[in-house]
Amino acid sequence: MSDGLIIDQLKKNQILDLLKEGKRVDGRQFDEPRKLTIDIGVIPKAEGSARARLGDTEVVAGVKVQPERPFPDTGDKGMLICTAEILPIAHPSAETGPPQPPVVELARVTDRGIRESGMLDMKQLVLEKDKSVIGVFCDNAVTDHDGNLFDACSYASTAAINACKIPKYEMQDEKPVKIEGEFTEPPITTLPVSVTMAKIGGFIVVDPTIEEWGIMDARITITSNSDGNVVALQKGGSDGFTQEELIKCAELSVKVGSKIREIIKQSK
Amino acid sequence: MSGERKRHVIPGEVITSGSYRAEQNTIQVGDNIVSTIVGLSDVHDGSVRVIPLTGGYLPKDDDLVIGKISSHSSLSWTADINSCYVGMLPASDVFGRDYSSSSDDMTAKLAKGDLIAARIVNADMTRDPLITISGRELGKIDSGELVKISPNKVPRLIGKRGSMIQMIESSTNSQVTIGQNGLLVVSSEDPNGLLKAIQAIELIEEQAHVANLTDQVNEMLESKSE
Amino acid sequence: MGGRDTDIVLLDENGIRCDGRKVNETRKVTIKAGVLKNANGSAYIEFGDNKILVGVYGPRDVHPKHMSDTDTGILRCRYHMAPFSVGERKNPAPSRREVEISKVIKEALEPAVMLKEFPRTAVDVYMEVLQADGGTRCAALTGASVALADAGIPMRDLVAGCAAGKAADAVILDVNNEEDQAGQADLPIGYMPNLKKITLLQLDGVLTPEEYKQCIEIGIDGCNQVYEIQKKALQDKFFGSGEKQ
């Protein structure tokens, strides 16, 4: 079947010609992300869940919360792990089997954005110091791939964690026991939001589609928090950015990110 | 077209029973003729077939197809022809018989991502189908926009003796190269005409199963674009 | 775990099950065909609280090449559970259970699909369990045959799935998670309703010969009910009023 990642020459020319006129193939502004819709609670049995649809890219994030034995050096903190996988239903090029480097990068960038922002106050997720802590696992499953999976996973994760419920546990005989039916709100400190920009023919566009992704020279993903600070970065692709471009990208990320953050807040 | 009324059928559904010939997309199970695909049943002159509403493209000899160059070796290009098989375009088809892999630069003629209008030369399924780009209306495509539709809706897009596609081309001032594989290239000097032609094609793709399709398309074409 | 089977009443004195169903009733099943943009065919199925997405790709090139068959297309199936689909987070790597289920589902679909026309190719069926609640293999199989039909893969018949079983000494239809955990037997069935052939059959638990007979009988009945919903999903997509999605 057709490999969506080889962009046909006519489409490539069309994208480049339009960019020179200040336009994009789908009619968006350079700094305009695609329409984002977030539905929370799509997996009722998980402690938190969200489906994020960014244009035609779709991700389902599910949060599981369960007691864990802490790492030896961080016995006074809970545990937070985010993963991401591209399900083979998402695109003809998606593969089963061990994750390839682009998927590993996606998972790590998603995890870094959430973790480095300090989204959850991990000190509040301790049941008994050095013995038992609460683990929050946010797993992202990409179900449809139309480019820019980084942001779709970022939004799905932030929305799912923001909306999750933490079950109550009591220590009995040094073991955590779940108290059925009792939950607390997650200790949210900030809402991290990533914005990915592609550099195509010298132009910088926000939230590239799979076609723009296929012909871009370089990309940068910048995650900002609720205070408008930059909390995580990832540059990718086979070209570089100038200092001016990077400053512009960070401003764009904070500006676009604040609108996205509102959509995530509304979804709860 | 005479015969029984066309019916919507799905795989496994009995279309009719008795002494009929089971033709395309049907099988005989005992006395029954059963559909193997989602489509419209067509009982005609003692034979039964199903016109499919979904499914991929299988190459047939002499079909015109649109292909996208995906790679090349020293002897041939391969083209994605929207099928489970890739099209093989021999280098000699472009360079002629005295093609030399050392002196002729293949990517200068056709590079990855280039679109071609090609004809299927040999599709015997034992190997990947051979295609050619030498001939009238064939070759590299330099302008226009690629549109993808379901291959089994191509006959609907063409219409009876080309009536549907002619109606679209003349009222939007555009040209449409139709590949039997569901890939089309639409081009026009007028950007609005191009947009309208693509919208009309998308309408046919969505509404191929309805009876008054021509009227719907006509109505769409005559409405003023905003 | 342990001890939790004592506090659930699987069947009350009026013959009502723990989720309010009668013994011969299936859970609510809804199916939507054509839900994914990139896949050649797709379906989303909710079977009670099971939520499963199925995508079909192909016929397409086979990688690695040595797996291909010069006489026919081949069918490949993958049943996979999302880490968040079950009570305790599941390790994302495929388990032996998932590998086995993938195989039995493949063999349940093979009698239906006709791939002779597509030599040297593969049809890939990917079943993604987003939420599991007992009976996922039947639900995945049911969704898979709708997705295959949506992709236009020629088939002799659809395959519908539904389990029968035994809980609180009664033969029941469509075993849910609680009944699977605390019940006595689970017998999943895959069935071609027009050709009247069973293509998937497993059993966990103990049944008398009479119960075995009854289970198969009501299981087939359940499959026939599920088939009507499969039919409707395809009719809605292809012959509906024509609105998109």
XYZ file of C-alpha atoms in Angstrom:
739
model
C 0.000 0.000 0.000
C 1.018 3.588 -0.458
C 3.699 4.883 1.821
C 2.445 8.180 3.136
C 5.918 9.321 4.013
C 7.114 9.883 0.440
C 5.435 13.185 -0.350
C 4.646 13.559 -4.027
C 6.545 16.263 -5.890
C 3.429 18.261 -6.814
C 2.363 18.471 -3.169
C 5.889 19.427 -2.144
C 5.990 22.266 -4.695
C 2.534 23.378 -3.656
C 3.488 23.525 0.034
C 6.674 25.504 -0.699
C 4.994 27.903 -3.142
C 2.200 28.634 -0.704
C 4.620 29.214 2.192
C 6.296 31.940 0.111
C 2.903 33.634 -0.144
C 2.431 33.301 3.620
C -0.095 30.469 3.310
C -0.375 26.787 4.205
C -2.051 24.008 2.226
C -4.825 23.565 4.749
C -5.447 27.306 5.007
C -3.932 27.758 8.470
C -1.760 30.664 9.627
C 1.894 29.821 10.320
C 1.281 30.116 14.080
C -2.051 28.291 14.070
C -2.344 24.733 15.400
C -4.993 22.404 14.007
C -8.310 22.044 15.769
C -7.808 20.283 19.098
C -10.576 18.328 20.784
C -10.103 16.546 24.074
C -12.514 14.055 25.597
C -11.728 12.853 29.074
C -12.920 9.667 30.755
C -12.936 7.627 27.533
C -11.485 4.648 29.435
C -13.709 4.645 32.543
C -11.854 1.742 34.170
C -8.533 3.620 34.151
C -7.917 6.154 36.950
C -7.634 8.860 34.296
C -7.952 8.978 30.528
C -8.183 11.347 27.598
C -8.516 11.162 23.861
C -6.823 14.056 22.085
C -7.609 14.707 18.446
C -5.302 17.223 16.773
C -6.539 17.552 13.200
C -6.591 13.936 12.073
C -3.952 12.792 14.556
C -5.499 10.914 17.454
C -4.040 9.696 20.734
C -5.649 7.878 23.661
C -3.871 8.314 26.996
C -4.722 6.149 29.982
C -3.505 6.706 33.536
C -3.048 3.828 35.961
C -2.357 4.619 39.583
C -0.978 1.897 41.830
C 1.340 1.517 44.832
C 4.992 0.872 44.010
C 8.222 0.244 45.841
C 10.227 3.484 45.426
C 13.666 3.693 43.821
C 16.344 3.501 46.580
C 17.496 7.122 46.085
C 14.015 8.698 45.846
C 12.112 7.097 48.716
C 10.478 10.399 49.584
C 8.809 10.851 46.208
C 6.081 9.187 44.218
C 6.695 7.768 40.800
C 5.601 9.189 37.431
C 6.225 7.430 34.138
C 4.872 8.369 30.707
C 5.206 6.130 27.655
C 4.024 6.363 24.080
C 3.544 3.860 21.313
C 2.356 4.200 17.743
C -0.213 1.458 17.317
C 0.037 -0.360 13.979
C -3.561 0.694 13.241
C -2.370 4.319 13.112
C -0.458 4.339 9.844
C 0.742 1.926 7.138
C 4.344 2.696 8.099
C 3.854 1.885 11.803
C 5.541 -1.353 12.790
C 4.930 -4.001 15.386
C 7.849 -5.373 17.358
C 10.480 -3.573 19.386
C 10.113 0.224 19.226
C 12.209 1.956 16.573
C 14.255 5.091 17.427
C 11.519 7.606 16.389
C 9.032 5.908 18.729
C 11.534 5.826 21.578
C 12.162 9.535 21.018
C 8.413 10.223 21.051
C 7.989 8.375 24.347
C 10.964 10.108 25.969
C 10.004 13.600 24.811
C 6.455 13.040 26.073
C 7.782 11.825 29.415
C 10.304 14.653 29.740
C 7.705 17.356 29.098
C 5.469 16.098 31.887
C 8.215 15.163 34.326
C 10.488 18.202 34.026
C 7.590 20.588 34.452
C 6.976 19.122 37.918
C 3.324 18.746 36.933
C 2.641 16.549 39.963
C 3.971 17.337 43.413
C 5.684 13.991 43.904
C 6.262 14.589 47.628
C 2.515 14.247 48.148
C 2.499 10.778 46.591
C 4.319 8.954 49.374
C 2.504 6.301 51.431
C 5.430 5.398 53.654
C 8.873 6.854 53.112
C 11.329 4.402 51.481
C 8.716 1.627 51.611
C 5.747 2.435 49.466
C 4.828 5.286 47.143
C 2.102 5.970 44.609
C 3.061 5.308 41.018
C 1.315 7.231 38.242
C 1.686 5.606 34.815
C 0.460 7.506 31.798
C 0.531 5.397 28.639
C -0.162 7.007 25.273
C -1.483 4.994 22.337
C -1.426 6.729 18.948
C -4.467 5.470 17.037
C -4.367 7.696 13.936
C -1.274 9.409 12.551
C -1.484 12.656 10.610
C 1.745 14.233 11.823
C 2.995 15.921 15.011
C 2.557 13.077 17.454
C 4.676 14.950 20.018
C 2.029 17.560 20.718
C -0.896 15.151 20.521
C 0.774 12.928 23.162
C 1.611 15.973 25.287
C -2.004 17.172 25.287
C -3.484 13.711 25.882
C -1.079 13.058 28.788
C -1.571 16.415 30.479
C -5.357 16.160 30.135
C -5.454 12.571 31.403
C -3.216 13.236 34.424
C -5.036 16.488 35.199
C -8.347 14.628 35.255
C -7.213 11.491 37.086
C -8.335 10.335 40.504
C -5.850 9.006 43.026
C -7.255 6.028 44.957
C -6.745 6.122 48.725
C -4.402 3.621 50.300
C -3.765 2.725 53.923
C -0.664 0.995 55.201
C -1.548 -2.266 56.949
C 1.256 -4.561 58.103
C 3.719 -2.527 56.004
C 1.604 -3.170 52.903
C -0.573 -0.619 51.063
C -4.255 -1.586 51.001
C -6.684 0.185 48.696
C -9.747 1.726 50.319
C -12.519 1.021 47.815
C -14.479 3.990 46.578
C -12.234 6.677 48.089
C -10.244 9.009 45.887
C -8.297 12.246 46.131
C -7.475 14.867 43.523
C -4.013 14.596 41.938
C -1.493 17.137 43.336
C -1.286 19.246 40.164
C 1.173 22.157 40.296
C 1.212 23.228 36.638
C -0.064 22.192 33.197
C 2.798 21.504 30.749
C 1.984 21.909 27.067
C 4.335 21.267 24.159
C 4.291 23.106 20.849
C 6.146 21.626 17.893
C 7.326 23.793 15.033
C 8.677 22.698 11.674
C 11.197 24.595 9.619
C 10.371 24.261 5.923
C 12.288 26.233 3.302
C 13.293 28.810 5.917
C 9.744 29.279 7.229
C 8.604 28.202 10.667
C 5.142 26.700 11.040
C 3.347 25.468 14.151
C 1.855 21.959 14.369
C 2.960 20.402 11.050
C 0.684 17.899 9.288
C 2.129 14.607 8.082
C 2.808 16.163 4.659
C 4.630 19.142 6.169
C 6.412 16.699 8.489
C 7.521 14.680 5.446
C 9.307 17.602 3.768
C 10.515 19.678 6.745
C 14.205 20.465 7.183
C 14.184 20.568 10.983
C 11.783 20.712 13.896
C 11.709 21.849 17.486
C 9.395 20.857 20.319
C 9.184 23.342 23.184
C 7.209 22.600 26.329
C 6.063 25.464 28.533
C 4.292 25.479 31.890
C 1.363 27.476 33.293
C 3.712 30.340 34.278
C 4.921 30.718 30.703
C 8.353 29.274 31.406
C 10.143 26.879 29.078
C 10.519 23.459 30.731
C 11.676 21.021 28.024
C 13.114 21.179 24.524
C 13.834 18.781 21.712
C 15.371 19.684 18.381
C 15.084 17.152 15.552
C 15.636 16.864 11.822
C 18.635 17.308 9.561
C 19.011 21.096 9.599
C 19.706 23.672 12.306
C 18.109 26.781 13.779
C 19.591 30.247 14.176
C 19.605 31.981 17.537
C 16.881 34.388 16.353
C 14.719 31.517 15.170
C 15.031 29.779 18.532
C 13.947 32.871 20.424
C 11.004 33.309 18.088
C 10.095 29.626 18.510
C 10.100 29.890 22.307
C 7.800 32.930 22.138
C 5.510 31.102 19.748
C 5.442 28.068 21.997
C 4.407 30.081 25.056
C 1.796 32.033 23.095
C 0.229 29.021 21.335
C 0.651 26.878 24.453
C -1.445 29.193 26.604
C -4.420 28.743 24.252
C -3.965 24.965 24.230
C -3.787 24.982 28.054
C -7.228 26.596 28.176
C -8.661 23.772 26.038
C -7.102 21.203 28.382
C -8.517 23.015 31.456
C -11.971 23.154 29.850
C -11.883 19.419 29.155
C -11.895 18.497 32.835
C -29.582 -2.830 -17.838
C -32.446 -5.225 -17.230
C -32.782 -7.867 -14.539
C -33.557 -7.752 -10.863
C -33.349 -4.629 -8.758
C -29.864 -3.932 -7.408
C -29.613 -4.699 -3.696
C -27.176 -3.668 -0.992
C -25.278 -6.757 0.127
C -22.497 -7.641 2.550
C -20.154 -10.657 2.655
C -22.009 -13.903 3.352
C -25.389 -12.564 2.314
C -27.432 -14.721 -0.066
C -28.257 -12.787 -3.242
C -30.415 -15.378 -4.957
C -30.791 -19.111 -5.384
C -31.359 -21.380 -8.331
C -29.577 -21.790 -11.629
C -27.466 -18.679 -11.922
C -23.809 -18.230 -12.774
C -21.760 -16.832 -9.895
C -19.575 -14.064 -11.352
C -17.471 -11.249 -9.850
C -17.461 -11.038 -6.064
C -19.868 -13.907 -5.545
C -19.550 -17.608 -4.740
C -21.894 -20.539 -5.030
C -22.794 -22.224 -1.740
C -25.125 -25.149 -2.353
C -28.038 -23.674 -4.274
C -27.320 -20.130 -3.175
C -25.289 -17.364 -4.764
C -23.553 -15.492 -1.957
C -21.805 -12.101 -1.958
C -18.178 -11.942 -0.849
C -18.002 -8.170 -0.568
C -19.889 -5.029 0.454
C -21.577 -3.724 -2.672
C -24.560 -3.711 -4.996
C -25.855 -7.027 -6.314
C -26.562 -7.249 -10.032
C -28.596 -10.170 -11.360
C -28.571 -10.108 -15.135
C -29.102 -12.667 -17.914
C -28.713 -15.666 -15.645
C -25.558 -14.381 -14.003
C -24.962 -12.715 -10.658
C -22.219 -10.274 -9.710
C -21.617 -7.670 -7.024
C -20.383 -4.170 -7.829
C -18.008 -3.443 -4.927
C -18.257 -0.294 -2.793
C -14.879 -0.778 -1.134
C -11.564 -2.504 -1.725
C -8.163 -1.948 -3.273
C -6.912 -1.778 -6.824
C -5.703 -4.885 -8.672
C -3.668 -4.051 -11.796
C -5.144 -5.100 -15.164
C -3.444 -5.020 -18.551
C -3.845 -1.694 -20.413
C -5.161 0.222 -17.386
C -4.070 3.851 -17.156
C -2.757 4.513 -13.652
C -1.158 7.370 -11.757
C 2.011 6.312 -9.957
C 4.410 7.871 -7.469
C 8.084 6.995 -7.900
C 9.212 5.333 -4.665
C 12.726 4.051 -5.469
C 14.997 2.834 -8.253
C 17.651 0.222 -8.917
C 20.177 0.372 -11.755
C 17.663 -1.222 -14.124
C 14.235 0.054 -13.164
C 12.131 2.411 -11.079
C 9.424 1.230 -8.745
C 6.241 3.231 -8.519
C 3.563 3.192 -5.854
C 0.390 2.594 -7.881
C -1.997 2.473 -4.898
C -2.136 -1.300 -5.060
C -0.824 -4.314 -3.201
C 1.752 -4.569 -5.989
C 4.281 -1.908 -7.012
C 4.661 -0.904 -10.654
C 8.007 -1.735 -12.297
C 9.143 0.826 -14.839
C 12.220 -0.433 -16.742
C 14.953 2.140 -17.350
C 14.896 1.189 -21.045
C 11.309 2.474 -21.244
C 12.670 5.985 -20.658
C 16.188 5.836 -22.116
C 15.520 3.489 -25.027
C 17.161 0.241 -25.919
C 20.753 1.417 -25.642
C 20.293 2.399 -21.963
C 23.531 2.170 -20.022
C 23.484 2.102 -16.247
C 26.932 3.758 -16.171
C 26.255 6.800 -18.354
C 22.539 7.506 -17.942
C 21.418 9.246 -14.764
C 18.083 7.770 -13.723
C 17.239 10.273 -10.995
C 17.686 13.152 -13.459
C 14.687 11.777 -15.345
C 12.520 10.565 -12.492
C 13.192 11.084 -8.797
C 11.513 9.836 -5.652
C 8.137 11.541 -5.233
C 7.651 12.311 -8.951
C 4.210 11.497 -10.307
C 3.710 9.660 -13.581
C 0.806 8.729 -15.798
C 1.531 5.149 -16.822
C -0.081 2.190 -18.503
C -0.026 -1.383 -17.189
C 1.818 -3.533 -19.732
C 1.732 -6.880 -18.009
C -0.105 -7.815 -14.844
C 0.066 -11.578 -14.496
C 0.376 -11.491 -10.660
C 3.344 -13.851 -10.565
C 5.581 -10.796 -10.355
C 5.149 -7.062 -9.919
C 3.283 -5.500 -12.852
C 5.299 -3.938 -15.658
C 4.339 -0.369 -16.538
C 5.248 2.041 -19.344
C 5.225 5.824 -19.658
C 5.804 5.981 -23.420
C 2.626 6.687 -25.292
C 0.005 9.344 -25.707
C -1.057 11.054 -22.452
C 1.647 9.183 -20.544
C 4.802 10.424 -18.797
C 5.871 12.573 -15.899
C 3.200 14.894 -14.472
C 4.471 18.414 -13.821
C 1.431 20.305 -12.624
C -1.882 19.850 -10.895
C -2.981 18.325 -7.641
C -3.110 14.657 -6.695
C -6.478 13.445 -5.419
C -7.148 9.959 -4.099
C -10.493 8.205 -4.333
C -11.604 4.642 -3.798
C -10.611 2.728 -6.991
C -14.034 1.128 -7.323
C -15.639 4.563 -7.542
C -13.690 5.419 -10.700
C -16.500 4.194 -13.031
C -18.954 6.416 -11.145
C -16.626 9.410 -11.537
C -16.317 8.811 -15.281
C -20.039 8.233 -15.701
C -21.842 6.831 -18.729
C -19.613 7.475 -21.749
C -17.653 10.000 -19.720
C -20.695 12.169 -18.975
C -19.895 12.820 -15.303
C -16.256 13.770 -15.720
C -17.016 15.904 -18.781
C -19.625 17.795 -16.784
C -17.066 18.481 -14.032
C -14.280 19.476 -16.432
C -16.355 21.835 -18.523
C -18.103 23.622 -15.673
C -14.921 24.133 -13.634
C -12.504 24.740 -16.503
C -10.227 21.997 -15.294
C -8.566 18.858 -16.609
C -8.687 15.574 -14.734
C -6.344 12.687 -15.496
C -8.039 9.605 -14.096
C -6.023 6.592 -13.052
C -8.007 3.341 -12.811
C -6.169 2.888 -9.505
C -8.113 5.713 -7.863
C -5.370 8.314 -8.140
C -6.317 11.429 -10.109
C -4.476 14.573 -11.071
C -6.639 17.665 -11.297
C -5.292 20.811 -12.891
C -6.720 24.196 -13.810
C -5.545 27.717 -14.516
C -8.303 28.968 -12.239
C -7.743 28.224 -8.511
C -11.488 28.379 -7.801
C -12.198 25.962 -10.623
C -9.580 23.592 -9.214
C -11.144 23.751 -5.771
C -14.623 23.152 -7.145
C -13.522 20.219 -9.301
C -11.892 18.596 -6.248
C -15.030 19.185 -4.188
C -17.164 17.569 -6.900
C -14.846 14.536 -6.942
C -15.032 14.272 -3.151
C -18.816 14.405 -3.341
C -18.836 11.471 -5.768
C -16.483 9.551 -3.483
C -18.872 10.005 -0.548
C -22.164 9.536 -2.370
C -21.307 6.891 -4.962
C -24.119 4.616 -3.765
C -26.995 7.069 -4.196
C -29.248 7.078 -7.235
C -29.475 10.784 -8.093
C -25.743 11.420 -7.964
C -25.587 13.333 -11.265
C -28.207 15.820 -10.032
C -26.350 16.311 -6.755
C -23.049 16.964 -8.512
C -24.688 19.295 -10.991
C -26.315 21.242 -8.173
C -22.982 21.539 -6.383
C -21.204 22.719 -9.509
C -23.850 25.352 -10.247
C -23.920 26.779 -6.741
C -21.850 29.943 -6.423
C -18.662 29.530 -4.500
C -18.450 31.892 -1.597
C -6.385 -11.093 45.384
C -8.368 -13.856 47.030
C -11.693 -13.722 48.776
C -13.321 -11.422 46.291
C -15.418 -14.226 44.770
C -17.405 -14.542 47.978
C -18.935 -11.079 47.974
C -20.375 -11.130 44.440
C -23.716 -12.821 43.821
C -23.317 -14.230 40.315
C -26.945 -15.287 40.028
C -29.755 -14.182 42.346
C -32.915 -16.086 43.263
C -34.769 -14.515 40.308
C -32.158 -15.732 37.828
C -30.649 -12.266 37.386
C -26.870 -11.976 36.922
C -24.500 -9.573 38.690
C -24.808 -6.994 35.885
C -28.596 -7.258 35.676
C -28.808 -9.599 32.696
C -30.825 -12.777 32.285
C -28.912 -16.023 31.670
C -29.501 -15.971 27.901
C -28.824 -12.291 27.316
C -25.712 -10.696 25.772
C -24.289 -7.416 26.980
C -24.987 -4.321 24.924
C -22.958 -4.446 21.702
C -22.318 -1.438 19.473
C -20.113 -1.437 16.378
C -19.040 1.399 14.131
C -17.303 0.690 10.819
C -14.751 2.979 9.191
C -13.455 4.894 12.223
C -9.771 5.286 11.274
C -8.440 7.610 8.597
C -5.312 5.760 7.486
C -6.366 2.119 7.707
C -7.883 0.403 4.652
C -10.664 -0.861 6.864
C -11.539 -0.327 10.518
C -14.104 -0.836 13.236
C -14.693 0.242 16.822
C -16.607 -2.179 18.987
C -18.014 -1.864 22.474
C -19.042 -5.246 23.867
C -20.326 -4.430 27.332
C -17.414 -2.564 28.911
C -14.906 -3.921 26.386
C -13.657 -1.213 24.044
C -11.658 -2.374 21.042
C -10.311 -0.633 17.932
C -9.534 -2.756 14.889
C -7.555 -1.611 11.845
C -6.949 -3.597 8.656
C -4.096 -2.886 6.243
C -3.754 -4.648 2.937
C -3.523 -6.580 0.847
C 0.002 -5.158 0.867
C 3.667 -6.106 0.444
C 4.961 -8.754 2.818
C 7.977 -7.952 4.960
C 10.020 -10.021 5.545
C 9.750 -11.394 1.988
C 10.279 -15.048 2.950
C 6.907 -15.039 4.733
C 5.052 -14.435 1.492
C 3.303 -17.173 -0.463
C 3.421 -17.187 -4.278
C 0.015 -18.869 -4.490
C -2.051 -16.768 -2.124
C -2.225 -13.759 0.123
C -1.686 -14.445 3.809
C -3.604 -13.258 6.854
C -1.731 -11.882 9.865
C -3.430 -10.954 13.117
C -2.259 -9.131 16.204
C -4.358 -8.903 19.352
C -2.851 -6.362 21.723
C -3.875 -4.798 25.007
C -3.139 -1.208 25.957
C -1.268 -0.948 29.287
C -4.239 0.924 30.772
C -6.880 -1.554 29.539
C -6.870 -3.770 32.637
C -7.079 -3.350 36.413
C -3.368 -3.564 37.100
C -1.180 -1.822 34.498
C -0.117 -4.292 31.835
C 3.468 -4.458 30.649
C 3.436 -3.067 27.071
C 5.463 -6.036 25.694
C 3.288 -8.777 24.136
C 2.450 -11.574 26.578
C 2.085 -15.278 25.796
C -1.649 -14.846 26.261
C -1.795 -12.153 23.561
C 0.271 -14.287 21.184
C -2.081 -17.241 21.624
C -5.227 -15.149 21.213
C -3.785 -13.594 18.045
C -3.312 -17.096 16.674
C -6.782 -18.432 17.490
C -8.409 -15.307 16.053
C -6.359 -15.665 12.866
C -7.519 -19.251 12.539
C -11.095 -18.191 13.212
C -10.968 -15.654 10.351
C -9.041 -17.776 7.834
C -12.038 -19.944 6.865
C -13.874 -16.733 5.924
C -11.302 -14.667 4.043
C -10.472 -15.416 0.397
C -6.944 -14.286 -0.428
C -6.207 -16.392 -3.538
C -6.631 -13.326 -5.749
C -3.745 -11.579 -4.010
C -0.675 -13.830 -4.237
C 2.516 -12.661 -2.478
C 0.643 -10.175 -0.281
C -0.491 -9.956 3.327
C -3.609 -8.675 5.003
C -2.822 -7.360 8.484
C -5.506 -7.225 11.151
C -4.585 -5.230 14.251
C -6.884 -5.445 17.274
C -6.202 -2.939 20.024
C -7.960 -3.527 23.323
C -8.404 -0.120 24.986
C -10.524 -1.434 27.856
C -11.003 -5.076 28.790
C -13.925 -6.592 30.687
C -14.025 -10.309 29.917
C -14.685 -11.756 26.483
C -12.181 -9.601 24.611
C -11.281 -12.325 22.116
C -14.875 -12.689 20.941
C -15.294 -8.928 20.788
C -12.001 -8.498 18.895
C -12.951 -11.236 16.427
C -16.356 -9.628 15.869
C -14.790 -6.231 15.237
C -12.095 -7.738 13.020
C -14.518 -9.261 10.560
C -16.371 -5.935 10.238
C -13.042 -4.161 9.624
C -12.083 -6.767 6.988
C -15.397 -6.272 5.188
C -14.902 -2.503 5.450
C -11.501 -2.913 3.764
C -13.122 -4.828 0.910
C -11.320 -8.097 1.601
C -13.394 -10.836 -0.073
C -15.040 -13.111 2.498
C -17.327 -16.122 2.359
C -19.116 -14.920 5.468
C -18.638 -12.665 8.457
C -17.446 -14.250 11.699
C -19.344 -13.299 14.859
C -18.042 -13.997 18.336
C -19.771 -14.592 21.664
C -18.945 -16.736 24.678
C -21.138 -19.094 26.650
C -20.227 -20.448 30.070
C -21.266 -21.585 33.489
C -21.591 -19.600 36.679
C -23.463 -20.409 39.887
C -24.286 -23.786 38.302
C -26.229 -22.167 35.481
C -25.410 -22.079 31.774
C -25.047 -18.432 30.794
C -24.495 -16.420 27.633
C -21.677 -13.856 27.149
C -19.490 -14.257 30.237
C -18.385 -10.958 31.786
C -15.245 -10.299 33.800
C -16.717 -11.157 37.233
C -18.273 -14.359 35.906
C -15.015 -15.275 34.228
C -13.075 -14.768 37.499
C -15.528 -16.405 39.888
C -17.546 -18.618 37.536
C -17.101 -22.269 36.588
C -16.555 -22.271 32.826
C -15.934 -19.968 29.873
C -16.469 -21.213 26.327
C -15.750 -18.584 23.645
C -17.226 -19.260 20.207
C -16.553 -17.767 16.777
C -19.240 -18.562 14.224
C -19.988 -17.992 10.540
C -23.761 -17.366 10.651
C -24.571 -18.078 7.000
C -22.264 -21.055 6.554
C -23.202 -22.287 10.051
C -19.659 -23.207 10.961
C -17.824 -22.732 14.263
C -14.323 -21.378 13.624
C -13.185 -20.470 17.147
C -13.730 -22.635 20.166
C -11.962 -22.798 23.496
C -12.945 -23.889 26.964
C -11.720 -23.019 30.423
C -13.530 -24.941 33.127
C -15.610 -28.046 33.669
C -18.898 -28.838 31.906
C -21.065 -31.942 31.877
C -21.846 -33.307 28.383
C -25.353 -31.838 28.699
C -24.011 -28.414 29.731
C -21.497 -28.556 26.888
C -24.348 -29.083 24.430
C -26.333 -26.235 25.954
C -23.353 -23.890 25.929
C -22.767 -24.437 22.230
C -26.438 -23.961 21.528
C -26.840 -20.661 23.355
C -23.364 -19.552 22.183
C -24.447 -19.890 18.564
C -27.609 -18.035 19.408
C -25.476 -15.240 20.879
C -23.322 -15.161 17.743
C -26.437 -14.780 15.615
C -27.486 -11.783 17.721
C -24.012 -10.254 17.380
C -24.144 -10.860 13.605
C -27.206 -8.623 13.284
C -25.198 -5.793 14.866
C -22.250 -6.433 12.531
C -24.597 -6.245 9.560
C -26.077 -3.001 10.771
C -22.627 -1.428 11.227
C -21.724 -2.150 7.591
C -25.133 -1.039 6.322
C -24.858 2.219 8.287
C -21.472 2.989 6.803
C -22.077 2.015 3.189
C -25.781 2.409 2.643
C -26.707 5.010 5.242
C -28.219 8.376 4.465
C -24.820 9.349 3.096
C -23.583 11.750 5.709
C -19.883 11.537 6.394
C -18.669 9.523 9.423
